[in-house]
XYZ file of C-alpha atoms in Angstrom:
526
model
C 0.000 0.000 0.000
C 1.479 3.373 -1.116
C 2.094 5.821 1.667
C 0.603 9.293 1.475
C 2.928 12.323 1.429
C 3.635 14.116 4.741
C 1.354 17.015 5.663
C 2.163 20.150 3.702
C 3.859 18.296 0.788
C 2.375 17.767 -2.676
C 1.934 14.297 -4.083
C 4.762 13.938 -6.696
C 2.770 11.378 -8.667
C -0.024 13.842 -9.418
C 1.069 16.584 -11.839
C -1.184 19.651 -11.978
C -3.647 19.491 -14.844
C -2.672 23.034 -15.838
C 0.822 21.870 -16.790
C -0.547 19.127 -19.063
C -2.825 21.603 -20.819
C -0.354 24.456 -20.845
C 2.408 22.525 -22.595
C 0.566 21.848 -25.913
C -0.859 25.357 -25.845
C 2.609 26.853 -25.432
C 3.882 24.709 -28.308
C 0.956 25.803 -30.476
C 1.691 29.468 -29.681
C 5.341 29.085 -30.701
C 4.522 27.280 -33.943
C 1.758 29.737 -34.789
C 4.077 32.692 -34.189
C 6.763 31.120 -36.373
C 4.286 30.309 -39.154
C 2.677 33.761 -39.117
C 6.021 35.562 -39.124
C 7.252 33.268 -41.888
C 4.191 33.936 -44.028
C 4.542 37.683 -43.584
C 8.243 37.567 -44.400
C 7.624 35.368 -47.432
C 5.090 37.719 -48.982
C 6.371 41.138 -47.913
C 10.139 40.712 -47.744
C 10.610 38.133 -50.521
C 7.759 38.077 -53.028
C 7.015 41.793 -53.126
C 10.710 42.672 -53.101
C 11.505 40.228 -55.917
C 8.608 41.267 -58.149
C 8.268 44.991 -57.455
C 11.820 45.820 -56.369
C 13.277 45.955 -59.925
C 10.853 48.748 -60.781
C 8.477 47.005 -63.199
C 4.928 47.243 -61.942
C 3.571 49.210 -58.966
C 6.112 50.903 -56.636
C 7.357 48.671 -53.836
C 6.289 51.149 -51.157
C 2.687 50.827 -52.349
C 2.855 47.065 -51.833
C 4.311 47.496 -48.348
C 1.658 50.068 -47.510
C -1.169 47.766 -48.576
C 0.355 44.892 -46.614
C 0.416 46.995 -43.447
C -3.078 48.330 -44.093
C -4.287 44.763 -44.608
C -2.979 43.700 -41.182
C -4.802 46.592 -39.519
C -7.987 45.935 -41.495
C -7.980 42.214 -40.708
C -7.415 42.786 -37.004
C -10.197 45.406 -36.928
C -12.639 43.058 -38.663
C -11.800 40.182 -36.294
C -12.255 42.427 -33.284
C -15.637 43.703 -34.487
C -16.956 40.194 -35.077
C -18.534 38.071 -32.303
C -16.264 35.910 -30.143
C -14.711 33.348 -32.436
C -15.096 29.612 -32.084
C -12.574 27.072 -33.251
C -14.174 26.909 -36.720
C -13.363 30.542 -37.461
C -9.747 30.259 -36.312
C -9.360 27.015 -38.290
C -10.849 28.532 -41.416
C -8.690 31.655 -41.224
C -5.534 29.596 -40.709
C -6.441 27.391 -43.671
C -7.105 30.458 -45.835
C -3.772 31.973 -44.780
C -2.038 28.718 -45.703
C -3.766 28.590 -49.083
C -2.900 32.183 -50.033
C 0.702 31.837 -48.826
C 1.240 28.656 -50.833
C -0.427 29.971 -53.982
C 1.212 33.418 -53.932
C 4.403 32.620 -55.876
C 2.823 30.538 -58.685
C -0.034 33.036 -58.897
C 2.311 35.972 -59.454
C 4.324 33.908 -61.958
C 1.165 33.294 -63.976
C 0.243 36.989 -63.839
C 3.665 38.082 -65.153
C 2.520 37.626 -68.733
C -0.151 40.331 -68.425
C 0.913 43.714 -66.979
C -2.571 44.873 -65.836
C -3.306 41.486 -64.256
C 0.110 41.423 -62.587
C -0.344 44.882 -61.057
C -3.701 43.893 -59.600
C -2.373 40.502 -58.425
C 0.676 41.966 -56.658
C -1.277 44.668 -54.842
C -4.191 42.346 -54.109
C -1.827 39.749 -52.657
C -0.268 42.325 -50.327
C -3.662 43.433 -49.034
C -5.193 39.941 -48.711
C -2.147 38.358 -47.041
C -1.959 41.235 -44.564
C -5.673 41.040 -43.803
C -5.514 37.275 -43.232
C -2.507 37.659 -40.951
C -4.220 40.320 -38.862
C -7.547 38.476 -38.669
C -5.981 35.075 -37.943
C -3.743 36.406 -35.192
C -6.592 38.198 -33.392
C -9.120 35.366 -33.868
C -6.637 32.836 -32.496
C -5.842 35.081 -29.543
C -9.517 35.555 -28.744
C -9.932 31.764 -28.801
C -6.887 30.722 -26.796
C -5.610 33.921 -25.170
C -7.625 33.891 -21.927
C -6.934 30.216 -21.188
C -3.264 30.659 -22.120
C -2.954 33.423 -19.541
C -4.845 31.385 -16.950
C -2.607 28.332 -17.445
C 0.589 30.368 -17.594
C 1.424 28.964 -21.016
C 2.892 32.210 -22.298
C 4.765 33.003 -19.094
C 6.401 29.594 -19.346
C 7.926 30.578 -22.695
C 9.787 33.456 -21.028
C 11.947 31.123 -18.956
C 15.562 31.519 -20.191
C 16.104 28.046 -21.637
C 12.660 27.844 -23.216
C 13.060 31.349 -24.636
C 16.401 30.332 -26.149
C 14.711 27.336 -27.764
C 11.930 29.534 -29.137
C 14.454 31.960 -30.637
C 16.422 29.053 -32.144
C 13.217 27.682 -33.685
C 12.282 31.049 -35.155
C 15.797 31.625 -36.500
C 16.008 28.125 -37.956
C 12.635 28.503 -39.661
C 13.606 31.873 -41.135
C 16.918 30.477 -42.385
C 15.216 27.432 -43.922
C 12.575 29.367 -45.809
C 15.107 31.980 -46.971
C 17.269 29.265 -48.532
C 14.354 27.723 -50.401
C 13.142 29.071 -53.731
C 9.983 31.172 -53.673
C 7.529 28.420 -54.625
C 8.955 25.851 -52.189
C 9.155 28.406 -49.401
C 5.473 29.301 -49.831
C 4.381 25.661 -49.983
C 6.454 24.736 -46.937
C 4.828 27.539 -44.942
C 1.410 26.520 -46.267
C 2.050 22.978 -45.068
C 2.954 24.214 -41.578
C 0.007 26.614 -41.318
C -2.463 24.021 -42.588
C -1.126 21.542 -40.025
C -1.771 24.092 -37.274
C -5.265 24.674 -38.647
C -6.015 20.954 -38.385
C -4.889 21.018 -34.723
C -7.045 23.990 -33.646
C -10.371 22.244 -32.995
C -8.961 19.254 -31.006
C -6.930 21.668 -28.895
C -9.967 23.900 -28.324
C -12.144 20.928 -27.306
C -9.499 19.793 -24.835
C -8.928 23.195 -23.262
C -12.371 24.790 -23.484
C -14.527 21.656 -23.069
C -16.885 22.767 -25.808
C -17.394 21.707 -29.372
C -17.944 24.074 -32.315
C -20.638 22.640 -34.604
C -18.910 24.125 -37.664
C -15.436 22.899 -36.739
C -15.686 19.675 -38.755
C -16.180 21.464 -42.086
C -13.411 23.974 -41.337
C -11.069 21.154 -40.332
C -11.840 19.290 -43.552
C -10.884 22.403 -45.540
C -7.657 22.685 -43.544
C -6.888 19.019 -44.176
C -7.491 19.476 -47.909
C -5.092 22.440 -47.887
C -2.531 20.350 -46.028
C -2.736 17.480 -48.526
C -2.727 19.873 -51.485
C 0.418 21.606 -50.202
C 2.182 18.271 -49.707
C 1.190 17.085 -53.190
C 2.337 20.386 -54.721
C 5.724 20.101 -53.003
C 6.139 16.564 -54.348
C 5.181 17.634 -57.883
C 7.513 20.630 -57.739
C 10.431 18.424 -56.718
C 9.705 16.197 -59.712
C 9.199 19.017 -62.234
C 11.928 21.381 -60.980
C 14.312 19.651 -58.549
C 15.722 21.655 -55.686
C 19.261 21.332 -57.060
C 18.124 23.066 -60.255
C 16.648 25.999 -58.338
C 19.818 26.330 -56.241
C 21.954 26.635 -59.387
C 20.656 30.182 -59.925
C 22.132 33.031 -57.859
C 18.774 34.775 -57.356
C 15.166 33.693 -56.651
C 13.220 32.283 -59.590
C 10.094 34.193 -60.627
C 9.079 32.303 -63.749
C 10.061 29.162 -65.656
C 8.913 27.772 -68.984
C 10.098 24.844 -71.057
C 10.026 25.024 -74.833
C 10.789 22.342 -77.387
C 14.567 22.760 -77.083
C 15.177 25.299 -74.357
C 14.165 26.176 -70.806
C 13.637 29.830 -69.927
C 14.083 31.055 -66.350
C 13.436 34.569 -65.061
C 15.153 35.467 -61.781
C 15.145 38.536 -59.555
C 17.661 39.728 -57.009
C 19.177 42.982 -55.712
C 16.774 45.022 -57.816
C 17.755 43.286 -61.074
C 15.872 40.885 -63.362
C 17.777 38.312 -65.407
C 16.752 35.801 -68.073
C 18.522 32.453 -68.347
C 18.216 30.077 -71.293
C 19.147 26.469 -70.507
C 20.838 27.717 -67.367
C 22.983 30.281 -69.219
C 22.580 33.994 -68.606
C 21.065 35.572 -71.714
C 19.734 38.969 -70.605
C 20.506 41.054 -67.520
C 18.745 44.266 -66.625
C 21.950 45.396 -64.924
C 24.176 45.723 -67.994
C 22.601 43.727 -70.811
C 22.469 46.877 -72.911
C 26.289 46.864 -73.084
C 26.404 43.416 -74.619
C 23.679 44.040 -77.190
C 24.952 47.460 -78.234
C 28.409 45.948 -78.784
C 26.910 42.975 -80.627
C 24.784 44.972 -83.082
C 26.151 48.420 -83.846
C 29.643 47.683 -85.220
C 28.169 45.511 -87.983
C 25.352 47.956 -88.691
C 27.801 50.848 -88.993
C 30.249 48.849 -91.122
C 27.731 47.552 -93.697
C 27.241 49.368 -97.018
C 23.446 48.932 -96.666
C 21.165 48.082 -93.725
C 17.859 47.179 -95.339
C 17.775 43.399 -94.724
C 19.083 41.970 -91.461
C 19.399 38.390 -90.216
C 19.612 37.511 -86.505
C 20.787 34.053 -85.432
C 20.213 33.431 -81.726
C 17.718 33.361 -78.899
C 15.236 35.886 -80.278
C 14.688 37.621 -76.933
C 14.118 40.995 -78.610
C 17.240 42.768 -77.325
C 19.332 42.629 -80.514
C 16.182 43.419 -82.465
C 15.658 46.513 -80.313
C 19.083 47.830 -81.320
C 18.514 47.029 -85.008
C 15.242 48.945 -85.126
C 17.043 52.134 -84.075
C 18.005 52.431 -87.768
C 15.052 53.721 -89.838
C 16.515 52.270 -93.050
C 15.999 48.711 -91.753
C 13.192 47.187 -93.806
C 13.126 43.629 -92.461
C 14.646 41.618 -89.607
C 14.587 37.835 -89.930
C 15.148 36.009 -86.648
C 16.146 32.321 -86.790
C 16.011 30.514 -83.448
C 15.966 26.854 -82.458
C 12.975 27.330 -80.154
C 10.094 29.685 -80.950
C 9.064 29.562 -77.279
C 11.752 32.165 -76.553
C 10.395 34.894 -78.835
C 6.848 34.005 -77.764
C 7.855 34.497 -74.133
C 9.528 37.822 -74.967
C 6.232 38.992 -76.441
C 4.317 38.085 -73.274
C 6.478 38.802 -70.231
C 6.018 42.393 -69.127
C 9.691 42.915 -68.257
C 11.000 41.534 -71.558
C 8.497 43.607 -73.513
C 9.670 46.705 -71.657
C 13.383 45.865 -71.937
C 13.136 45.066 -75.662
C 10.916 48.079 -76.436
C 8.404 45.542 -77.792
C 10.693 45.022 -80.786
C 9.383 41.532 -81.579
C 5.910 42.964 -82.167
C 7.255 45.248 -84.905
C 5.868 44.438 -88.384
C 9.461 44.511 -89.642
C 10.418 41.482 -87.521
C 9.774 37.892 -88.644
C 10.622 34.916 -86.396
C 11.441 31.458 -87.790
C 11.999 28.283 -85.778
C 14.815 26.326 -87.408
C 18.314 24.994 -86.856
C 20.507 27.932 -87.994
C 23.156 25.826 -89.768
C 20.472 23.941 -91.689
C 18.499 27.093 -92.502
C 21.588 28.889 -93.793
C 22.362 26.026 -96.158
C 18.813 25.593 -97.400
C 18.288 29.072 -98.888
C 20.007 31.576 -101.138
C 18.618 34.961 -100.057
C 21.250 37.442 -98.927
C 21.361 39.933 -96.088
C 23.106 43.257 -95.619
C 23.846 42.516 -91.959
C 24.016 39.225 -90.059
C 24.084 39.154 -86.249
C 25.218 35.750 -84.916
C 24.626 35.801 -81.171
C 24.854 32.054 -80.675
C 25.480 30.380 -77.317
C 29.049 29.475 -76.385
C 30.548 26.223 -77.779
C 30.316 24.255 -74.533
C 28.337 21.326 -75.980
C 27.889 19.723 -79.381
C 24.479 21.263 -80.020
C 26.061 24.731 -79.854
C 29.624 24.020 -81.023
C 28.462 23.243 -84.567
C 27.546 26.934 -84.868
C 31.248 27.820 -84.616
C 32.536 25.435 -87.277
C 34.070 26.275 -90.646
C 30.999 24.765 -92.341
C 28.662 27.058 -90.415
C 30.710 30.185 -91.211
C 30.973 29.254 -94.913
C 27.189 29.111 -95.103
C 26.966 32.406 -93.261
C 29.436 34.011 -95.702
C 27.360 32.896 -98.707
C 24.350 34.672 -97.187
C 26.136 38.043 -96.932
C 25.240 40.575 -99.620
C 28.090 42.481 -101.336
C 29.379 45.076 -98.881
C 27.601 43.285 -96.050
C 28.891 42.868 -92.497
C 28.419 40.254 -89.800
C 29.062 40.138 -86.076
C 29.869 36.857 -84.334
C 29.908 36.639 -80.547
C 32.966 34.567 -79.693
C 33.186 34.003 -75.898
C 35.463 35.958 -73.587
C 39.024 36.593 -74.849
C 40.091 37.086 -71.234
C 38.591 33.886 -69.793
C 39.118 31.758 -72.920
C 41.790 33.397 -75.117
C 42.670 30.175 -76.982
C 38.987 29.481 -77.736
C 38.527 33.062 -78.930
C 41.579 32.818 -81.209
C 40.386 29.423 -82.494
C 37.042 30.921 -83.527
C 38.921 33.736 -85.299
C 41.029 31.257 -87.287
C 37.910 29.280 -88.208
C 36.222 32.443 -89.518
C 39.273 33.153 -91.683
C 39.277 29.568 -92.960
C 35.666 30.075 -94.050
C 36.719 32.994 -96.302
C 35.712 35.841 -93.989
C 37.928 38.814 -93.167
C 37.412 39.769 -89.534
C 38.451 42.373 -86.994
C 38.483 41.292 -83.329
C 36.928 43.518 -80.676
C 35.713 43.259 -77.104
C 33.448 44.981 -74.582
C 33.367 45.128 -70.799
C 30.104 43.574 -69.577
C 29.937 43.238 -65.804
C 27.724 40.143 -65.696
C 29.644 38.352 -68.475
C 33.130 39.784 -68.051
C 35.364 41.031 -70.861
C 33.411 39.704 -73.844
C 34.726 39.124 -77.344
C 33.282 39.533 -80.850
C 34.436 39.484 -84.458
C 33.319 42.025 -87.041
C 33.423 40.173 -90.371
C 32.785 40.577 -94.070
C 33.744 39.041 -97.393
C 35.885 42.175 -97.773
C 37.887 43.861 -94.991
C 35.640 45.801 -92.554
C 35.825 49.585 -92.534
C 38.913 50.985 -90.852
C 36.904 53.796 -89.249
C 33.251 53.441 -88.331
C 30.796 56.347 -88.359
C 29.287 57.484 -85.025
C 26.585 55.212 -83.568
C 22.970 56.438 -83.381
C 21.920 58.740 -80.574
C 20.214 57.409 -77.469
C 22.616 54.555 -76.660
C 23.586 54.006 -73.038
C 27.045 52.538 -73.629
C 28.474 53.306 -77.038
C 29.482 56.676 -78.404
C 32.057 57.537 -81.061
C 34.996 57.380 -78.642
C 33.874 54.150 -76.926
C 33.146 52.504 -80.276
C 36.704 52.975 -81.535
C 38.036 51.721 -78.197
C 36.291 48.370 -78.656
C 38.832 47.415 -81.327
C 41.864 48.003 -79.101
C 42.843 44.498 -77.972
C 45.173 44.469 -74.924
C 48.210 42.213 -74.885
C 46.819 39.986 -72.122
C 44.016 38.867 -74.489
C 46.476 37.316 -76.944
C 46.669 33.528 -77.309
C 49.705 31.373 -78.258
C 50.144 30.784 -82.030
C 48.229 27.815 -83.437
C 46.898 26.648 -86.803
C 43.895 24.496 -85.797
C 40.298 25.302 -86.754
C 36.851 24.028 -85.787
C 35.083 21.658 -88.174
C 32.046 19.424 -87.948
C 34.430 16.464 -87.705
C 36.724 18.063 -85.128
C 35.029 19.912 -82.276
C 37.779 19.793 -79.689
C 36.795 23.375 -78.975
C 34.335 21.982 -76.412
C 37.130 20.445 -74.314
C 39.370 23.485 -74.830
C 36.657 25.925 -73.760
C 35.819 23.823 -70.687
C 39.498 23.598 -69.689
C 39.997 27.362 -69.964
C 36.953 28.076 -67.850
C 38.054 25.567 -65.195
C 41.462 27.244 -65.066
C 39.851 30.636 -64.374
C 37.466 29.178 -61.778
C 40.394 27.672 -59.876
């Protein structure tokens, strides 16, 4: 028979009921605080900053203002409503989870329509803020009084527990910040929906009353939970985490075409477009690259009526070409028509390209450039070859003698062509090899380079069937990088860009340029 404790001593085998109830309530409070702060940070500090920070769309301060106004509005509405049962808190938490998880893909979808995007970005800020304010106050009205009575919140202020809470909050913030925008939103949605599912059982245990509407609200929360989990699984299959981590900035939009994948990223107030993982357009200094690519050939050619562009078809080279009123037609040949189609839809690309691809002078063709060049006989006054670097066989064939021979046959008398030819600083031997291959194809070329911050010191060749002009006329007005003095400076090649003498060339049968280019890049990276 167990002995009873001495008079004045508590029975150690009987823990106070308040402690049993207070512990899960304290845990719920910590997780709710972490989830709510994470959702607010995700929308305000990440999504709004990434989409509105670069300056396309509504001003960022308007988005922040609406987010703050939404919090105040939601809290006011929750306070004015009758005392909330568990169904209301569950429903609000589920709605917060749904909006947080859908925010990133929703804004990505809206990017193709400027008016829709403006409304979506501002509406998201207001709705997310309102849900945060309403959910926080409704949850407090449900659990606040009993939490104070049980000492659940006071318990969290104990030093070791407080340290654990801070570690949890910091770890959650670090985790979501290292995830891409879609995964971060879905992860938070999963956590918030899980909390929503737990609200009604916790309320029944603590308050000893059942909300007749709690079952429907809990079913909605459970559906949100399962939907978030399924979306995370699908996202990992469609766009693995390793792929998202290969980009330096958060991904806003991705689209796969027949041959290429297009990725729009945003970071530090700058938007960038990647094609197959390679940087194609940067808002920071992309104008430098495209001005250097286009204008030397345009100024060197005897005529500028008919122009051919071989490359991605993102509208940037076309924008520079259309600065010349004498241009009558621009034919763009690209391996994947999804690129030009995207450039016609995305608001940022339309703005950056001055909507050049919608000009009636521009015609886009989907074809393999080397095949298309060999299949026709029409000639062009200017040819702009902005092909991707020769780092794989699909692209290296566009730097072969056979490719350049076909290009030379398409040049009209007195015509000029520009060929982008990698960086002479990073890959001087590859750059020189491309120059020798151009000469072997019967083209006379002048090397030049331009400083592009995102690419580095980038190299080009100005070519023709006859020697290019010794002195080029001034470029058109309105350029951001080139003027008459800068243009002449492009053709000054420093000594440290020279490569050792060699006599090899690139052919369809010998594409060792791929290994050479890779070796030179590895040497620089080391």
